[in-house]
């Protein structure tokens, strides 16, 4: 064991987190999970790109429809979701114990387990391990954990080239871009744009045969990567699941590039978030049904690789496992927010999100975009990091994400909860919004005050009603100008409902006709 | 049956015709409607914006005002969802309030739930000879699971030509304070929703929430002013059921 003191050995991950509590001197996550710009500002930038919106709409709707089809054919899907949530809740409740069990099992099988408290520690660990092999190039299996900690950048600084071998990840890397989707990092490009990226940036590409046909693009990538697979001495992966009982790691993928990375090189370094655990091998039964159908909309993904330590004569001879906290124990301390740690990175919530569909992943400023990113990034880092405080507001609370989530994360509930934590943390500081909310609450809790306010609003708007003929207002002053910038605004009615009711009751008491109209 | 109307604050001030429509539909079916005058706002905007402390007095006010009725009906999917789904969570720290919420919340119904489930009615005797499309608003759709209840009510309206809305289950982009805090994204979602509505050729778009309808209707009328297409009128479905929907000659094609 090397690296940071294992949280589990300090008296338990969960206990350590509870002791510090959210916002109370916690050790926040670092790395590529900090939004540099407030969401509305970044979103405006992305909305200006019509090509991006067209690409996103097409891609998200395609995956969305596929997912609905294959989920619809599973009769016990609700039960599977409930089981997935329950297993992950169990993991979170027993995290310290299960982590130690995993470490013992993996070590017994010949792996070396390392612990990293944050992104910097994890990057330093992996960099040292690669340096120790003498290699200056590593091949990579697509991994969110290494994107999160910014491993490629750290390796580059140490003079080590990291080659992404997942097709979409390779496209993003060649374009010098950042991923915009958990599962399909290049979802914001169409095939014509991908051809241009390959033509410009892929060494030795044959421009004669390179069309924008998917098969031609895949063939070019295959030729490019084959040489890398055969020469690489070191591979870096993440893991979709880590089995505490056996010390097994699991990667689920579609292209076979992962299988190449996991079997050909001599040294394999797997970077794994501490919440990726499952208690037993048998639990995979649930998750290997939930994950492929939710992510790619396939009944089963083409390649599922599992490895337990090292096996002489078969695959890598050295296996390092780096277990990463990076804000997860802090997240665990929040009883409502911790459900975000159940996430299995399927990206179903992104594909159904109407906000993500319009702005894409880059608006969220974190490797975790979309609804799950809006609740995960600010919890991992703490709300004060960058503009992460703006992320919980990047939702209409429409609830499509909750319906799609295979582990039943109630994302709208957590969004509201995080908004509440933000409001509570800033109590005592002046805020126009809070003043307005307080005033409205004070007015509305008393029938006389409320009736008087309704009358005032109705009378105050009378000139506007007269001017517009009751057809709606085209322009209002700030802050309501944000409304009228794109839609007409309605006006208070000439008579409130309660005044109508009171008048009707008066008439009826006087023997008037019973008429609701 | 003692039915109380929770008209909601937005309807009280901005869309009183919807409240009148609920009263007319229920009285026409032979029920007595009461309007407890102490009612105010359910606190949804406060709670969803993170102002729990400011929402709690409104929760208390609601359960005090509506205790003792057989049923409480509101012409708003999101306000009913607030009471049924969020009140128990908000009241969790206060045993007395939690007990009061448990008592009242299950008897609070969105209009189509009251009509179809409780009163067993789908044909309320209305007539509306126009082409209408229906937008299922998110909280009614995914929190209350209203399903096809509003559609069954509309299909039973004489002369009403109900046409499917493409991408109906996609959010219109209103989202309460989202419409102002993330105005650009909200407008982008609204533009797509308006285009889908115009595509149906309907003269009216109906829904169960006037706040979403104010957003959609505002977008449609702005679009019509700038020549983006024929005007389509946004109307609460309760007003169609009551025969109170404004008939707009411009919305007829």
PDB file of C-alpha atoms in Angstrom, chain A residues 48-144:
ATOM      1  CA  UNK A  48     -25.403  30.106 -30.201  1.00  0.00           C
ATOM      2  CA  UNK A  49     -24.075  27.041 -32.071  1.00  0.00           C
ATOM      3  CA  UNK A  50     -26.900  25.831 -34.331  1.00  0.00           C
ATOM      4  CA  UNK A  51     -24.857  22.873 -35.625  1.00  0.00           C
ATOM      5  CA  UNK A  52     -24.242  21.725 -32.059  1.00  0.00           C
ATOM      6  CA  UNK A  53     -27.952  21.816 -31.256  1.00  0.00           C
ATOM      7  CA  UNK A  54     -28.836  19.844 -34.356  1.00  0.00           C
ATOM      8  CA  UNK A  55     -26.164  17.223 -33.586  1.00  0.00           C
ATOM      9  CA  UNK A  56     -27.277  16.898 -29.963  1.00  0.00           C
ATOM     10  CA  UNK A  57     -30.950  16.670 -30.815  1.00  0.00           C
ATOM     11  CA  UNK A  58     -30.382  13.909 -33.338  1.00  0.00           C
ATOM     12  CA  UNK A  59     -28.040  11.917 -31.111  1.00  0.00           C
ATOM     13  CA  UNK A  60     -29.956  12.197 -27.839  1.00  0.00           C
ATOM     14  CA  UNK A  61     -33.264  11.318 -29.501  1.00  0.00           C
ATOM     15  CA  UNK A  62     -31.723   8.265 -31.182  1.00  0.00           C
ATOM     16  CA  UNK A  63     -30.308   6.872 -27.913  1.00  0.00           C
ATOM     17  CA  UNK A  64     -33.452   7.875 -26.024  1.00  0.00           C
ATOM     18  CA  UNK A  65     -35.683   5.888 -28.358  1.00  0.00           C
ATOM     19  CA  UNK A  66     -33.384   2.850 -28.296  1.00  0.00           C
ATOM     20  CA  UNK A  67     -33.340   2.892 -24.499  1.00  0.00           C
ATOM     21  CA  UNK A  68     -37.116   3.081 -24.287  1.00  0.00           C
ATOM     22  CA  UNK A  69     -37.453   0.083 -26.619  1.00  0.00           C
ATOM     23  CA  UNK A  70     -35.075  -2.223 -24.751  1.00  0.00           C
ATOM     24  CA  UNK A  71     -36.216  -1.137 -21.287  1.00  0.00           C
ATOM     25  CA  UNK A  72     -39.817  -1.716 -22.328  1.00  0.00           C
ATOM     26  CA  UNK A  73     -39.122  -5.364 -23.105  1.00  0.00           C
ATOM     27  CA  UNK A  74     -37.925  -6.164 -19.566  1.00  0.00           C
ATOM     28  CA  UNK A  75     -40.995  -7.108 -17.531  1.00  0.00           C
ATOM     29  CA  UNK A  76     -39.292  -6.671 -14.143  1.00  0.00           C
ATOM     30  CA  UNK A  77     -37.541  -3.359 -14.898  1.00  0.00           C
ATOM     31  CA  UNK A  78     -39.080  -1.563 -11.863  1.00  0.00           C
ATOM     32  CA  UNK A  79     -37.873  -4.379  -9.606  1.00  0.00           C
ATOM     33  CA  UNK A  80     -34.421  -4.309 -11.210  1.00  0.00           C
ATOM     34  CA  UNK A  81     -34.174  -0.567 -10.578  1.00  0.00           C
ATOM     35  CA  UNK A  82     -35.231  -1.045  -6.970  1.00  0.00           C
ATOM     36  CA  UNK A  83     -32.663  -3.827  -6.560  1.00  0.00           C
ATOM     37  CA  UNK A  84     -29.942  -1.671  -8.109  1.00  0.00           C
ATOM     38  CA  UNK A  85     -30.750   1.177  -5.731  1.00  0.00           C
ATOM     39  CA  UNK A  86     -30.855  -1.151  -2.731  1.00  0.00           C
ATOM     40  CA  UNK A  87     -27.501  -2.783  -3.526  1.00  0.00           C
ATOM     41  CA  UNK A  88     -25.843   0.609  -3.961  1.00  0.00           C
ATOM     42  CA  UNK A  89     -27.426   1.914  -0.746  1.00  0.00           C
ATOM     43  CA  UNK A  90     -25.978  -1.096   1.023  1.00  0.00           C
ATOM     44  CA  UNK A  91     -22.557  -0.300  -0.443  1.00  0.00           C
ATOM     45  CA  UNK A  92     -22.770   3.296   0.756  1.00  0.00           C
ATOM     46  CA  UNK A  93     -23.879   2.227   4.226  1.00  0.00           C
ATOM     47  CA  UNK A  94     -20.958  -0.221   4.568  1.00  0.00           C
ATOM     48  CA  UNK A  95     -18.355   1.564   2.464  1.00  0.00           C
ATOM     49  CA  UNK A  96     -15.399   1.392   4.921  1.00  0.00           C
ATOM     50  CA  UNK A  97     -15.908  -2.305   5.564  1.00  0.00           C
ATOM     51  CA  UNK A  98     -16.370  -3.170   1.882  1.00  0.00           C
ATOM     52  CA  UNK A  99     -13.351  -1.125   0.801  1.00  0.00           C
ATOM     53  CA  UNK A 100     -11.130  -3.020   3.220  1.00  0.00           C
ATOM     54  CA  UNK A 101     -12.625  -6.292   2.022  1.00  0.00           C
ATOM     55  CA  UNK A 102     -11.915  -5.286  -1.581  1.00  0.00           C
ATOM     56  CA  UNK A 103      -8.351  -4.249  -0.749  1.00  0.00           C
ATOM     57  CA  UNK A 104      -7.674  -7.562   1.001  1.00  0.00           C
ATOM     58  CA  UNK A 105      -9.151  -9.658  -1.826  1.00  0.00           C
ATOM     59  CA  UNK A 106      -7.396  -7.729  -4.605  1.00  0.00           C
ATOM     60  CA  UNK A 107      -4.080  -7.816  -2.738  1.00  0.00           C
ATOM     61  CA  UNK A 108      -4.406 -11.552  -2.164  1.00  0.00           C
ATOM     62  CA  UNK A 109      -4.967 -11.975  -5.920  1.00  0.00           C
ATOM     63  CA  UNK A 110      -1.720 -10.166  -6.701  1.00  0.00           C
ATOM     64  CA  UNK A 111      -2.797  -6.539  -7.185  1.00  0.00           C
ATOM     65  CA  UNK A 112      -1.293  -3.558  -5.384  1.00  0.00           C
ATOM     66  CA  UNK A 113      -3.925  -1.219  -3.947  1.00  0.00           C
ATOM     67  CA  UNK A 114      -3.283   2.506  -3.533  1.00  0.00           C
ATOM     68  CA  UNK A 115      -5.480   5.165  -1.958  1.00  0.00           C
ATOM     69  CA  UNK A 116      -5.862   8.744  -3.154  1.00  0.00           C
ATOM     70  CA  UNK A 117      -7.733  11.451  -1.287  1.00  0.00           C
ATOM     71  CA  UNK A 118      -8.078  13.841  -4.209  1.00  0.00           C
ATOM     72  CA  UNK A 119      -7.275  14.383  -7.872  1.00  0.00           C
ATOM     73  CA  UNK A 120      -3.733  15.638  -7.242  1.00  0.00           C
ATOM     74  CA  UNK A 121      -2.832  12.630  -5.109  1.00  0.00           C
ATOM     75  CA  UNK A 122      -4.304  10.227  -7.635  1.00  0.00           C
ATOM     76  CA  UNK A 123      -2.465  11.860 -10.548  1.00  0.00           C
ATOM     77  CA  UNK A 124       0.835  11.856  -8.643  1.00  0.00           C
ATOM     78  CA  UNK A 125       0.400   8.178  -7.804  1.00  0.00           C
ATOM     79  CA  UNK A 126      -0.329   7.126 -11.380  1.00  0.00           C
ATOM     80  CA  UNK A 127       2.435   9.310 -12.795  1.00  0.00           C
ATOM     81  CA  UNK A 128       4.974   7.746 -10.426  1.00  0.00           C
ATOM     82  CA  UNK A 129       3.773   4.260 -11.307  1.00  0.00           C
ATOM     83  CA  UNK A 130       4.130   4.897 -15.051  1.00  0.00           C
ATOM     84  CA  UNK A 131       7.542   6.523 -14.553  1.00  0.00           C
ATOM     85  CA  UNK A 132       8.598   3.399 -12.653  1.00  0.00           C
ATOM     86  CA  UNK A 133       7.984   1.307 -15.767  1.00  0.00           C
ATOM     87  CA  UNK A 134      10.155   3.589 -17.918  1.00  0.00           C
ATOM     88  CA  UNK A 135       7.366   3.991 -20.467  1.00  0.00           C
ATOM     89  CA  UNK A 136       6.587   7.342 -22.051  1.00  0.00           C
ATOM     90  CA  UNK A 137       3.298   6.246 -23.612  1.00  0.00           C
ATOM     91  CA  UNK A 138       0.213   4.617 -22.129  1.00  0.00           C
ATOM     92  CA  UNK A 139      -2.931   3.340 -23.819  1.00  0.00           C
ATOM     93  CA  UNK A 140      -6.196   4.192 -22.113  1.00  0.00           C
ATOM     94  CA  UNK A 141      -9.561   2.552 -21.733  1.00  0.00           C
ATOM     95  CA  UNK A 142     -12.361   5.126 -21.609  1.00  0.00           C
ATOM     96  CA  UNK A 143     -12.696   6.114 -17.975  1.00  0.00           C
ATOM     97  CA  UNK A 144     -14.637   8.851 -16.188  1.00  0.00           C
TER      98      UNK A 144
END
